mmCIF file of C-alpha atoms in Angstrom:
data_model
loop_
_atom_site.group_PDB
_atom_site.id
_atom_site.type_symbol
_atom_site.label_atom_id
_atom_site.label_comp_id
_atom_site.label_asym_id
_atom_site.label_seq_id
_atom_site.Cartn_x
_atom_site.Cartn_y
_atom_site.Cartn_z
ATOM 1 C CA MET U 12 30.688 -26.098 44.090
ATOM 2 C CA PRO U 13 27.056 -25.096 45.495
ATOM 3 C CA GLN U 14 25.520 -25.862 42.181
ATOM 4 C CA ILE U 15 26.036 -29.803 42.950
ATOM 5 C CA SER U 16 25.714 -29.435 47.015
ATOM 6 C CA GLN U 17 22.474 -27.834 46.767
ATOM 7 C CA LEU U 18 21.061 -29.880 43.758
ATOM 8 C CA LEU U 19 18.712 -31.945 45.881
ATOM 9 C CA GLU U 20 17.258 -28.895 48.101
ATOM 10 C CA VAL U 21 16.827 -26.390 45.477
ATOM 11 C CA TYR U 22 16.133 -27.937 42.411
ATOM 12 C CA GLY U 23 11.761 -27.782 43.023
ATOM 13 C CA SER U 24 12.134 -24.332 43.387
ATOM 14 C CA GLN U 25 14.562 -23.659 40.575
ATOM 15 C CA PHE U 26 12.022 -25.784 38.158
ATOM 16 C CA PHE U 27 9.138 -24.253 39.820
ATOM 17 C CA TRP U 28 10.174 -20.488 39.616
ATOM 18 C CA LEU U 29 11.715 -21.066 35.801
ATOM 19 C CA LEU U 30 8.790 -22.563 34.201
ATOM 20 C CA ILE U 31 6.567 -19.618 35.547
ATOM 21 C CA VAL U 32 8.967 -16.971 34.181
ATOM 22 C CA ILE U 33 9.775 -19.424 31.177
ATOM 23 C CA GLY U 34 5.827 -19.632 30.573
ATOM 24 C CA ILE U 35 5.516 -15.792 31.011
ATOM 25 C CA ILE U 36 7.832 -14.584 28.492
ATOM 26 C CA TYR U 37 6.946 -17.768 26.127
ATOM 27 C CA PHE U 38 3.214 -16.788 26.348
ATOM 28 C CA GLY U 39 3.014 -13.072 27.383
ATOM 29 C CA ILE U 40 6.388 -12.018 25.127
ATOM 30 C CA ALA U 41 7.568 -14.417 22.361
ATOM 31 C CA ARG U 42 3.672 -15.487 21.220
ATOM 32 C CA ASN U 43 1.914 -12.129 21.638
ATOM 33 C CA MET U 44 4.141 -9.509 21.347
ATOM 34 C CA VAL U 45 6.931 -10.966 18.900
ATOM 35 C CA PRO U 46 4.617 -11.180 16.205
ATOM 36 C CA LYS U 47 3.163 -7.866 16.313
ATOM 37 C CA ILE U 48 6.634 -6.583 16.305
ATOM 38 C CA SER U 49 7.190 -8.947 12.968
ATOM 39 C CA LYS U 50 4.124 -7.764 11.630
ATOM 40 C CA THR U 51 5.439 -4.003 12.351
ATOM 41 C CA VAL U 52 8.378 -4.805 10.169
ATOM 42 C CA ASP U 53 6.659 -6.859 7.557
ATOM 43 C CA ASP U 54 4.260 -3.827 7.178
ATOM 44 C CA ARG U 55 6.756 -1.344 6.697
ATOM 45 C CA GLN U 56 8.828 -3.606 4.411
ATOM 46 C CA LYS U 57 5.321 -3.758 2.141
ATOM 47 C CA ARG U 58 4.744 -0.395 2.422
ATOM 48 C CA ILE U 59 8.341 0.324 1.388
ATOM 49 C CA THR U 60 8.000 -2.133 -1.615
ATOM 50 C CA ASP U 61 4.613 -0.586 -2.597
ATOM 51 C CA ASP U 62 5.980 2.767 -2.737
ATOM 52 C CA LEU U 63 8.539 1.811 -4.799
ATOM 53 C CA ALA U 64 6.297 0.036 -6.990
ATOM 54 C CA ALA U 65 4.326 3.439 -7.384
ATOM 55 C CA ALA U 66 7.307 5.770 -8.106
ATOM 56 C CA GLN U 67 8.340 2.899 -10.676
ATOM 57 C CA ALA U 68 5.112 3.200 -12.221
ATOM 58 C CA ALA U 69 5.203 6.746 -12.083
ATOM 59 C CA GLN U 70 8.118 7.100 -13.502
ATOM 60 C CA ASP U 71 7.183 4.853 -16.390
ATOM 61 C CA LYS U 72 3.955 6.419 -17.359
ATOM 62 C CA ALA U 73 6.197 9.942 -17.396
ATOM 63 C CA GLU U 74 8.642 8.076 -19.653
ATOM 64 C CA GLN U 75 5.563 7.069 -22.017
ATOM 65 C CA ILE U 76 4.283 10.512 -21.655
ATOM 66 C CA GLU U 77 7.491 12.090 -22.836
ATOM 67 C CA THR U 78 7.757 9.282 -25.902
ATOM 68 C CA ASP U 79 4.408 10.350 -26.726
ATOM 69 C CA TYR U 80 4.972 13.969 -26.984
ATOM 70 C CA ARG U 81 8.332 13.735 -28.664
ATOM 71 C CA THR U 82 6.519 11.503 -31.111
ATOM 72 C CA SER U 83 3.835 13.828 -31.629
ATOM 73 C CA ILE U 84 6.189 16.930 -32.007
ATOM 74 C CA ASN U 85 8.086 15.342 -34.589
ATOM 75 C CA ASP U 86 4.975 14.644 -36.240
ATOM 76 C CA ALA U 87 3.822 17.817 -36.412
ATOM 77 C CA ARG U 88 7.443 19.049 -37.221
ATOM 78 C CA ALA U 89 7.342 16.715 -40.439
ATOM 79 C CA ASP U 90 3.906 17.818 -41.346
ATOM 80 C CA ALA U 91 4.804 21.648 -41.067
ATOM 81 C CA LEU U 92 7.935 20.664 -43.504
ATOM 82 C CA GLY U 93 6.182 18.854 -45.753
ATOM 83 C CA ASN U 94 3.414 21.597 -45.792
ATOM 84 C CA ILE U 95 5.953 24.262 -46.415
ATOM 85 C CA ASN U 96 7.821 22.408 -48.846
ATOM 86 C CA GLU U 97 4.446 22.065 -50.661
ATOM 87 C CA ALA U 98 3.645 25.371 -50.334
ATOM 88 C CA LYS U 99 7.206 26.524 -51.487
ATOM 89 C CA ALA U 100 6.747 24.228 -54.615
ATOM 90 C CA LYS U 101 3.467 25.898 -55.292
ATOM 91 C CA ALA U 102 4.120 29.152 -55.187
ATOM 92 C CA ALA U 103 7.657 28.475 -57.136
ATOM 93 C CA LYS U 104 5.358 26.942 -60.015
ATOM 94 C CA LYS U 105 2.925 30.225 -60.155
ATOM 95 C CA ASN U 106 5.823 32.560 -60.318
ATOM 96 C CA GLU U 107 7.324 30.656 -63.285
ATOM 97 C CA ALA U 108 3.725 30.713 -64.875
ATOM 98 C CA ALA U 109 3.429 34.514 -63.905
ATOM 99 C CA VAL U 110 6.827 35.402 -65.245
ATOM 100 C CA LYS U 111 6.332 33.333 -68.266
ATOM 101 C CA ARG U 112 3.167 35.013 -68.769
ATOM 102 C CA ALA U 113 4.732 38.444 -68.277
ATOM 103 C CA ASP U 114 7.707 37.705 -70.131
ATOM 104 C CA THR U 115 5.490 36.770 -73.104
ATOM 105 C CA ALA U 116 3.486 40.120 -72.982
ATOM 106 C CA PHE U 117 6.657 42.210 -72.448
ATOM 107 C CA ALA U 118 8.244 40.578 -75.442
ATOM 108 C CA LYS U 119 4.871 41.097 -77.901
ATOM 109 C CA LYS U 120 4.785 44.563 -76.828
ATOM 110 C CA ALA U 121 8.864 45.318 -77.199
ATOM 111 C CA ASP U 122 8.046 43.841 -80.572
ATOM 112 C CA GLU U 123 5.331 46.237 -80.998
ATOM 113 C CA ALA U 124 7.703 49.052 -80.154
ATOM 114 C CA ASP U 125 10.439 48.366 -81.778
ATOM 115 C CA ALA U 126 8.198 48.039 -84.939
ATOM 116 C CA ALA U 127 6.701 51.491 -84.310
ATOM 117 C CA LEU U 128 10.001 52.645 -83.700
ATOM 118 C CA LYS U 129 11.613 51.430 -86.688
ATOM 119 C CA ALA U 130 8.542 52.927 -88.350
ATOM 120 C CA ALA U 131 8.942 56.112 -87.031
ATOM 121 C CA LYS U 132 12.688 56.079 -87.535
ATOM 122 C CA THR U 133 11.967 55.485 -91.405
ATOM 123 C CA ALA U 134 9.601 58.074 -91.418
ATOM 124 C CA ALA U 135 11.751 60.068 -89.561
ATOM 125 C CA LEU U 136 14.389 59.821 -92.002
ATOM 126 C CA LYS U 137 12.391 60.326 -94.576
ATOM 127 C CA GLU U 138 11.449 63.729 -93.330
ATOM 128 C CA ILE U 139 14.960 64.361 -92.694
ATOM 129 C CA GLU U 140 16.035 63.773 -95.849
ATOM 130 C CA THR U 141 13.075 66.086 -97.751
ATOM 131 C CA VAL U 142 13.930 68.710 -95.445
ATOM 132 C CA ALA U 143 17.865 68.465 -95.890
ATOM 133 C CA ALA U 144 16.619 68.538 -99.336
ATOM 134 C CA GLU U 145 14.833 71.575 -99.233
ATOM 135 C CA ALA U 146 17.471 73.360 -96.961
ATOM 136 C CA ALA U 147 20.118 72.091 -99.328
ATOM 137 C CA GLN U 148 17.911 73.670 -102.400
ATOM 138 C CA ALA U 149 17.677 76.743 -100.483
ATOM 139 C CA ILE U 150 20.974 76.798 -99.403
ATOM 140 C CA VAL U 151 22.313 76.587 -102.930
ATOM 141 C CA SER U 152 20.213 78.696 -104.728
ATOM 142 C CA THR U 153 20.580 81.723 -102.265
ATOM 143 C CA VAL U 154 24.409 81.092 -102.429
ATOM 144 C CA SER U 155 25.236 80.591 -106.277
ATOM 145 C CA GLY U 156 21.967 81.552 -107.526
ATOM 146 C CA ALA U 157 21.637 78.562 -109.114
ATOM 147 C CA LYS U 158 18.429 76.733 -109.313
ATOM 148 C CA VAL U 159 18.475 73.212 -108.146
ATOM 149 C CA SER U 160 15.823 70.906 -109.260
ATOM 150 C CA ALA U 161 14.242 69.043 -106.203
ATOM 151 C CA ALA U 162 15.365 65.409 -107.274
ATOM 152 C CA ASP U 163 18.668 66.502 -107.769
ATOM 153 C CA ALA U 164 18.675 68.026 -104.177
ATOM 154 C CA LYS U 165 17.211 64.643 -102.972
ATOM 155 C CA LYS U 166 19.725 62.644 -104.418
ATOM 156 C CA ALA U 167 22.836 64.761 -103.102
ATOM 157 C CA VAL U 168 21.555 64.527 -99.518
ATOM 158 C CA LYS U 169 21.049 60.788 -99.999
ATOM 159 C CA ALA U 170 24.444 60.163 -101.060
ATOM 160 C CA ALA U 171 25.600 62.591 -98.448
ATOM 161 C CA PHE U 172 23.793 60.648 -95.711
ATOM 162 C CA MET R 136 31.439 -19.745 45.220
ATOM 163 C CA HIS R 137 29.184 -17.599 47.402
ATOM 164 C CA GLN R 138 27.635 -15.910 44.451
ATOM 165 C CA PHE R 139 26.696 -19.365 43.121
ATOM 166 C CA GLU R 140 24.814 -20.217 46.117
ATOM 167 C CA VAL R 141 20.568 -20.413 46.145
ATOM 168 C CA GLN R 142 19.260 -18.920 49.452
ATOM 169 C CA PRO R 143 15.752 -19.035 50.272
ATOM 170 C CA ILE R 144 14.293 -15.356 50.602
ATOM 171 C CA PHE R 145 11.248 -16.367 52.269
ATOM 172 C CA ASP R 146 10.139 -20.319 52.481
ATOM 173 C CA GLY R 147 6.964 -20.571 50.416
ATOM 174 C CA PHE R 148 5.009 -24.178 50.469
ATOM 175 C CA THR R 149 5.509 -27.351 49.734
ATOM 176 C CA LEU R 150 5.217 -29.506 46.493
ATOM 177 C CA PHE R 151 5.233 -32.766 45.969
ATOM 178 C CA GLY R 152 7.518 -32.794 49.087
ATOM 179 C CA GLN R 153 9.781 -30.237 47.902
ATOM 180 C CA GLN R 154 10.089 -26.959 49.859
ATOM 181 C CA ILE R 155 9.377 -24.425 47.190
ATOM 182 C CA SER R 156 10.826 -21.244 48.401
ATOM 183 C CA PHE R 157 11.282 -18.027 47.213
ATOM 184 C CA THR R 158 14.868 -17.911 46.527
ATOM 185 C CA ASN R 159 17.387 -15.244 45.318
ATOM 186 C CA SER R 160 17.587 -17.181 42.079
ATOM 187 C CA ALA R 161 13.739 -16.675 41.529
ATOM 188 C CA LEU R 162 13.941 -12.855 42.290
ATOM 189 C CA TRP R 163 16.455 -12.631 39.477
ATOM 190 C CA MET R 164 14.688 -14.922 37.218
ATOM 191 C CA PHE R 165 11.989 -12.294 37.416
ATOM 192 C CA LEU R 166 14.154 -9.377 37.264
ATOM 193 C CA VAL R 167 14.600 -10.761 33.729
ATOM 194 C CA LEU R 168 11.231 -11.184 33.105
ATOM 195 C CA GLY R 169 10.749 -7.370 34.306
ATOM 196 C CA LEU R 170 13.732 -6.238 32.291
ATOM 197 C CA LEU R 171 12.573 -8.266 29.112
ATOM 198 C CA TYR R 172 9.106 -6.868 29.292
ATOM 199 C CA VAL R 173 10.314 -3.367 30.165
ATOM 200 C CA PHE R 174 12.789 -3.781 26.568
ATOM 201 C CA MET R 175 9.925 -5.097 24.278
ATOM 202 C CA MET R 176 7.630 -2.793 25.286
ATOM 203 C CA GLY R 177 10.197 -0.014 24.100
ATOM 204 C CA GLY R 178 9.783 -1.784 20.765
ATOM 205 C CA MET R 179 5.462 -2.008 20.762
ATOM 206 C CA LYS R 180 5.158 2.036 19.557
ATOM 207 C CA ARG R 181 4.646 0.264 16.163
ATOM 208 C CA GLU R 182 5.922 3.467 14.389
ATOM 209 C CA LEU R 183 6.398 3.708 10.533
ATOM 210 C CA VAL R 184 9.570 5.387 10.962
ATOM 211 C CA PRO R 185 11.062 3.358 13.796
ATOM 212 C CA GLY R 186 12.918 5.420 17.244
ATOM 213 C CA ARG R 187 16.237 3.818 18.405
ATOM 214 C CA TRP R 188 14.589 1.698 20.797
ATOM 215 C CA GLN R 189 12.006 0.106 18.388
ATOM 216 C CA ILE R 190 15.164 -0.731 16.007
ATOM 217 C CA MET R 191 16.882 -2.292 18.358
ATOM 218 C CA VAL R 192 13.872 -4.556 19.563
ATOM 219 C CA GLU R 193 12.870 -5.176 15.933
ATOM 220 C CA GLY R 194 16.660 -5.662 15.086
ATOM 221 C CA ILE R 195 16.625 -8.674 17.630
ATOM 222 C CA VAL R 196 13.285 -9.825 16.281
ATOM 223 C CA GLY R 197 14.680 -10.161 13.119
ATOM 224 C CA PHE R 198 17.731 -11.699 14.210
ATOM 225 C CA VAL R 199 15.919 -14.833 15.758
ATOM 226 C CA ASP R 200 13.607 -14.958 12.943
ATOM 227 C CA ASN R 201 16.435 -14.935 10.565
ATOM 228 C CA ILE R 202 18.226 -18.336 13.128
ATOM 229 C CA ILE R 203 14.920 -19.632 12.503
ATOM 230 C CA ALA R 204 14.788 -19.319 8.588
ATOM 231 C CA THR R 205 18.097 -20.390 7.846
ATOM 232 C CA SER R 206 18.376 -23.198 10.253
ATOM 233 C CA ILE R 207 14.773 -24.601 9.541
ATOM 234 C CA GLY R 208 13.449 -22.558 6.942
ATOM 235 C CA PRO R 209 9.794 -21.908 5.996
ATOM 236 C CA ASN R 210 8.443 -24.939 8.414
ATOM 237 C CA GLY R 211 10.081 -23.437 11.428
ATOM 238 C CA LYS R 212 7.641 -20.576 12.020
ATOM 239 C CA LYS R 213 6.122 -22.190 14.670
ATOM 240 C CA TYR R 214 9.360 -22.571 16.805
ATOM 241 C CA THR R 215 9.640 -19.031 16.824
ATOM 242 C CA PRO R 216 8.690 -18.049 20.266
ATOM 243 C CA TRP R 217 10.311 -20.748 21.964
ATOM 244 C CA VAL R 218 13.884 -20.295 20.227
ATOM 245 C CA PHE R 219 12.859 -16.413 21.038
ATOM 246 C CA THR R 220 12.375 -17.114 24.817
ATOM 247 C CA LEU R 221 15.481 -19.211 24.970
ATOM 248 C CA PHE R 222 17.337 -16.646 23.346
ATOM 249 C CA MET R 223 16.087 -13.618 25.292
ATOM 250 C CA PHE R 224 16.011 -15.266 28.870
ATOM 251 C CA ILE R 225 19.706 -16.507 28.446
ATOM 252 C CA LEU R 226 21.019 -13.178 26.927
ATOM 253 C CA PHE R 227 19.304 -11.058 29.538
ATOM 254 C CA SER R 228 20.438 -13.452 32.556
ATOM 255 C CA ASN R 229 23.983 -13.488 31.329
ATOM 256 C CA LEU R 230 24.240 -9.994 31.227
ATOM 257 C CA LEU R 231 22.260 -9.242 34.160
ATOM 258 C CA GLY R 232 24.622 -11.434 36.037
ATOM 259 C CA MET R 233 27.518 -9.353 34.607
ATOM 260 C CA MET R 234 26.169 -6.135 35.379
ATOM 261 C CA PRO R 235 28.510 -4.776 38.567
ATOM 262 C CA PHE R 236 25.441 -4.286 40.968
ATOM 263 C CA GLY R 237 27.702 -5.655 43.817
ATOM 264 C CA ILE R 238 29.460 -2.526 44.502
ATOM 265 C CA ILE R 239 26.139 -1.450 46.167
ATOM 266 C CA PRO R 240 26.456 -2.923 49.474
ATOM 267 C CA GLY R 241 23.586 -5.686 50.605
ATOM 268 C CA ILE R 242 22.851 -6.397 46.652
ATOM 269 C CA HIS R 243 24.541 -9.629 45.554
ATOM 270 C CA PRO R 244 24.128 -10.072 41.548
ATOM 271 C CA PHE R 245 22.940 -13.466 40.819
ATOM 272 C CA THR R 246 23.532 -15.363 37.876
ATOM 273 C CA VAL R 247 20.599 -17.438 36.826
ATOM 274 C CA THR R 248 22.024 -19.358 33.850
ATOM 275 C CA SER R 249 24.931 -20.696 36.232
ATOM 276 C CA GLN R 250 22.524 -22.802 37.690
ATOM 277 C CA PHE R 251 22.570 -26.214 35.808
ATOM 278 C CA THR R 252 19.102 -26.636 37.073
ATOM 279 C CA VAL R 253 18.121 -23.603 35.059
ATOM 280 C CA THR R 254 20.221 -24.615 31.795
ATOM 281 C CA GLY R 255 19.412 -28.068 32.448
ATOM 282 C CA LEU R 256 15.273 -27.600 32.341
ATOM 283 C CA LEU R 257 16.065 -25.288 29.393
ATOM 284 C CA ALA R 258 17.706 -27.776 27.481
ATOM 285 C CA ALA R 259 15.380 -30.307 28.500
ATOM 286 C CA ILE R 260 12.577 -28.507 27.065
ATOM 287 C CA SER R 261 14.152 -28.134 23.978
ATOM 288 C CA PHE R 262 15.139 -31.699 23.343
ATOM 289 C CA SER R 263 11.622 -32.695 24.441
ATOM 290 C CA ILE R 264 10.413 -30.624 21.570
ATOM 291 C CA VAL R 265 12.561 -32.358 19.393
ATOM 292 C CA LEU R 266 11.851 -35.786 20.280
ATOM 293 C CA VAL R 267 8.152 -34.976 20.558
ATOM 294 C CA VAL R 268 7.870 -33.342 16.942
ATOM 295 C CA GLY R 269 10.664 -36.306 15.514
ATOM 296 C CA PHE R 270 8.172 -38.805 16.618
ATOM 297 C CA TRP R 271 4.799 -36.959 15.723
ATOM 298 C CA LYS R 272 6.063 -36.121 12.468
ATOM 299 C CA HIS R 273 7.990 -39.278 10.973
ATOM 300 C CA GLY R 274 7.135 -42.086 13.685
ATOM 301 C CA PHE R 275 9.411 -44.581 13.767
ATOM 302 C CA LYS R 276 11.184 -43.277 11.020
ATOM 303 C CA PHE R 277 12.786 -40.521 13.009
ATOM 304 C CA PHE R 278 15.434 -43.337 13.743
ATOM 305 C CA SER R 279 16.907 -43.060 10.274
ATOM 306 C CA LEU R 280 18.276 -39.558 11.609
ATOM 307 C CA PHE R 281 20.703 -41.886 13.233
ATOM 308 C CA ILE R 282 21.911 -43.595 10.104
ATOM 309 C CA PRO R 283 23.567 -40.824 7.013
ATOM 310 C CA HIS R 284 23.294 -41.328 3.820
ATOM 311 C CA GLY R 285 25.423 -43.853 1.742
ATOM 312 C CA THR R 286 26.394 -45.629 5.242
ATOM 313 C CA PRO R 287 27.528 -49.450 4.165
ATOM 314 C CA VAL R 288 25.248 -52.142 5.654
ATOM 315 C CA VAL R 289 27.750 -53.755 7.477
ATOM 316 C CA MET R 290 28.402 -50.166 9.217
ATOM 317 C CA ILE R 291 24.500 -49.493 9.978
ATOM 318 C CA PRO R 292 24.466 -50.925 13.680
ATOM 319 C CA LEU R 293 27.590 -49.445 14.722
ATOM 320 C CA ILE R 294 27.223 -46.066 12.937
ATOM 321 C CA PHE R 295 23.520 -46.259 14.558
ATOM 322 C CA MET R 296 24.639 -46.714 18.012
ATOM 323 C CA VAL R 297 27.233 -43.765 17.850
ATOM 324 C CA GLU R 298 24.448 -41.556 16.271
ATOM 325 C CA LEU R 299 21.995 -42.587 18.924
ATOM 326 C CA LEU R 300 24.836 -41.639 21.730
ATOM 327 C CA SER R 301 25.635 -38.562 19.797
ATOM 328 C CA PHE R 302 21.837 -37.383 19.877
ATOM 329 C CA LEU R 303 21.220 -38.403 23.474
ATOM 330 C CA VAL R 304 23.984 -36.268 24.626
ATOM 331 C CA ARG R 305 22.686 -33.113 23.034
ATOM 332 C CA PRO R 306 20.635 -32.031 25.826
ATOM 333 C CA PHE R 307 23.576 -32.650 28.030
ATOM 334 C CA SER R 308 25.922 -30.781 25.963
ATOM 335 C CA LEU R 309 23.203 -27.909 25.659
ATOM 336 C CA ALA R 310 23.110 -27.493 29.050
ATOM 337 C CA LEU R 311 26.572 -27.779 30.093
ATOM 338 C CA ARG R 312 28.074 -25.184 27.444
ATOM 339 C CA LEU R 313 25.993 -22.562 28.792
ATOM 340 C CA PHE R 314 26.497 -23.194 32.430
ATOM 341 C CA VAL R 315 30.433 -24.009 32.186
ATOM 342 C CA ALA R 316 30.689 -20.580 30.347
ATOM 343 C CA MET R 317 29.024 -18.522 32.646
ATOM 344 C CA ILE R 318 30.350 -20.142 35.928
ATOM 345 C CA ALA R 319 33.976 -20.137 34.340
ATOM 346 C CA GLY R 320 33.812 -16.335 33.523
ATOM 347 C CA HIS R 321 32.689 -15.439 37.001
ATOM 348 C CA ILE R 322 34.691 -17.473 38.850
ATOM 349 C CA LEU R 323 37.918 -16.369 36.781
ATOM 350 C CA ILE R 324 37.270 -12.545 37.547
ATOM 351 C CA LYS R 325 36.911 -13.760 41.507
ATOM 352 C CA VAL R 326 40.104 -15.305 41.282
ATOM 353 C CA PHE R 327 41.792 -12.181 39.915
ATOM 354 C CA ALA R 328 39.869 -10.178 42.222
ATOM 355 C CA ASN R 329 41.165 -12.352 44.938
ATOM 356 C CA PHE R 330 44.942 -11.635 43.606
ATOM 357 C CA VAL R 331 44.069 -7.828 43.942
ATOM 358 C CA ILE R 332 43.041 -8.041 47.891
ATOM 359 C CA GLN R 333 46.114 -10.468 48.683
ATOM 360 C CA ALA R 334 48.780 -8.701 46.712
ATOM 361 C CA ILE R 335 47.840 -5.208 48.358
ATOM 362 C CA ASP R 336 47.711 -7.307 51.746
ATOM 363 C CA ALA R 337 51.179 -8.192 50.853
ATOM 364 C CA GLY R 338 52.228 -4.901 50.288
ATOM 365 C CA GLY R 339 55.238 -3.833 48.548
ATOM 366 C CA ALA R 340 56.586 -5.018 44.901
ATOM 367 C CA SER R 341 53.193 -7.090 45.071
ATOM 368 C CA TRP R 342 51.326 -3.799 43.979
ATOM 369 C CA GLY R 343 52.217 -4.413 40.623
ATOM 370 C CA ILE R 344 50.288 -7.511 40.624
ATOM 371 C CA ALA R 345 47.226 -6.135 41.861
ATOM 372 C CA VAL R 346 47.304 -3.514 39.101
ATOM 373 C CA LEU R 347 47.930 -6.201 36.415
ATOM 374 C CA SER R 348 44.870 -8.173 37.741
ATOM 375 C CA ILE R 349 43.005 -5.152 37.828
ATOM 376 C CA ILE R 350 43.646 -4.551 34.088
ATOM 377 C CA PHE R 351 43.365 -8.795 33.553
ATOM 378 C CA ILE R 352 39.708 -8.037 35.067
ATOM 379 C CA ALA R 353 38.884 -5.405 32.731
ATOM 380 C CA PHE R 354 39.701 -7.437 29.824
ATOM 381 C CA VAL R 355 38.116 -10.597 31.148
ATOM 382 C CA SER R 356 34.968 -8.733 31.915
ATOM 383 C CA ALA R 357 34.837 -7.526 28.183
ATOM 384 C CA LEU R 358 35.411 -10.781 27.132
ATOM 385 C CA GLU R 359 32.689 -12.195 29.346
ATOM 386 C CA LEU R 360 29.784 -9.785 27.811
ATOM 387 C CA LEU R 361 30.882 -11.180 24.609
ATOM 388 C CA VAL R 362 30.518 -14.719 25.518
ATOM 389 C CA CYS R 363 26.834 -13.695 27.454
ATOM 390 C CA ALA R 364 26.093 -12.963 23.853
ATOM 391 C CA ILE R 365 27.803 -15.935 22.029
ATOM 392 C CA GLN R 366 26.468 -18.508 24.145
ATOM 393 C CA ALA R 367 23.008 -17.030 24.279
ATOM 394 C CA TYR R 368 23.159 -17.262 20.438
ATOM 395 C CA VAL R 369 24.533 -20.391 20.505
ATOM 396 C CA PHE R 370 22.105 -22.088 22.315
ATOM 397 C CA ALA R 371 19.222 -20.634 20.252
ATOM 398 C CA LEU R 372 21.442 -21.675 17.002
ATOM 399 C CA LEU R 373 21.510 -25.456 18.125
ATOM 400 C CA THR R 374 18.333 -25.720 19.764
ATOM 401 C CA SER R 375 16.793 -24.712 16.391
ATOM 402 C CA LEU R 376 19.662 -26.789 14.614
ATOM 403 C CA TYR R 377 18.126 -29.825 16.908
ATOM 404 C CA ILE R 378 15.004 -28.692 15.499
ATOM 405 C CA ASN R 379 15.386 -28.656 12.581
ATOM 406 C CA ASP R 380 17.042 -32.317 12.464
ATOM 407 C CA ALA R 381 13.328 -33.320 13.639
ATOM 408 C CA GLU R 382 11.264 -31.050 11.283
ATOM 409 C CA ASN R 383 12.950 -31.933 8.386
ATOM 410 C CA LEU R 384 14.594 -35.082 8.873
ATOM 411 C CA HIS R 385 17.686 -34.977 6.615
#
């Protein structure tokens, strides 16, 4: 095995060159380049975390805004509904009052008209009676030549009615 | 066995009486370094929306961070560079050694992690970190690591010795595990490759053995690629577990 048979001749040069190479790797690469690479990874991780946090915050804000909007729109709707109901009630009351007033006026007018009608009817009846009595008197006198007194004719007409 | 031999490319200099020559092993270490650098540069665009390459690099960095986070916890951040160095160096060495560069004449791929000197030094550094951190943070209380909770008083000396032994074996098991896994896979493939050539030389019905061996090589290679990743992971994971013992002490 050359590793053992050569050991005494080569260990010096092996150690020497190995120490140089290992030293260059340790100080040049492992202590110099590796931290930079680690930092790149950490920075990226940090940036991803930050971005995610920002996105989460933005989403929360959007949700908050939506909730606010919902609440305000619901409030407005309730308000409007209340207003409408109030207006409806007001209008209904007003209508009722107006209708009542009109009713009373109509009733009054109707009563008056009724009374006038009744009076007119009575007057008309009386007139008709008088005319009928006169007509009956004239007819009797024309047909029979007998003279009928106005009072008799009136009595007969009244009976006929 | 030739593939595990360390050969000088050019003679370097002498340091503390040792010949420090630039070897094929050193060359492949630098190839690993270069490959790792190119790989990491692909992840340095630092775009907000990563491309495929950047995702890959960030995935591996996150993987190592995860090992540290689960086995050491929040105190483990300062050990990330070392565990990352271990994981990436071992992973790239293992994989580079498995690549079929050998089909190009004159190029002999070399698996750095199949050298006991290399895995041994890596394990020794990890173990030194454990010792230094342990004694620095806890002082002599660090020895309480060797006495599990609820041990009967009579048993303490025995348990202490057993735990101490298992603790001292850690760097060797760490180094040997990786070294053996890599060398075994390579040797297994080499053995079956040998069968192919011998069977073809023998001719006749032996062709069946050659075909069978090639199929086997394909499967072993796939398995080895898995082992490459697993061994790198195991080395990094065990190192962070050992550091956890020193950092958090029970």
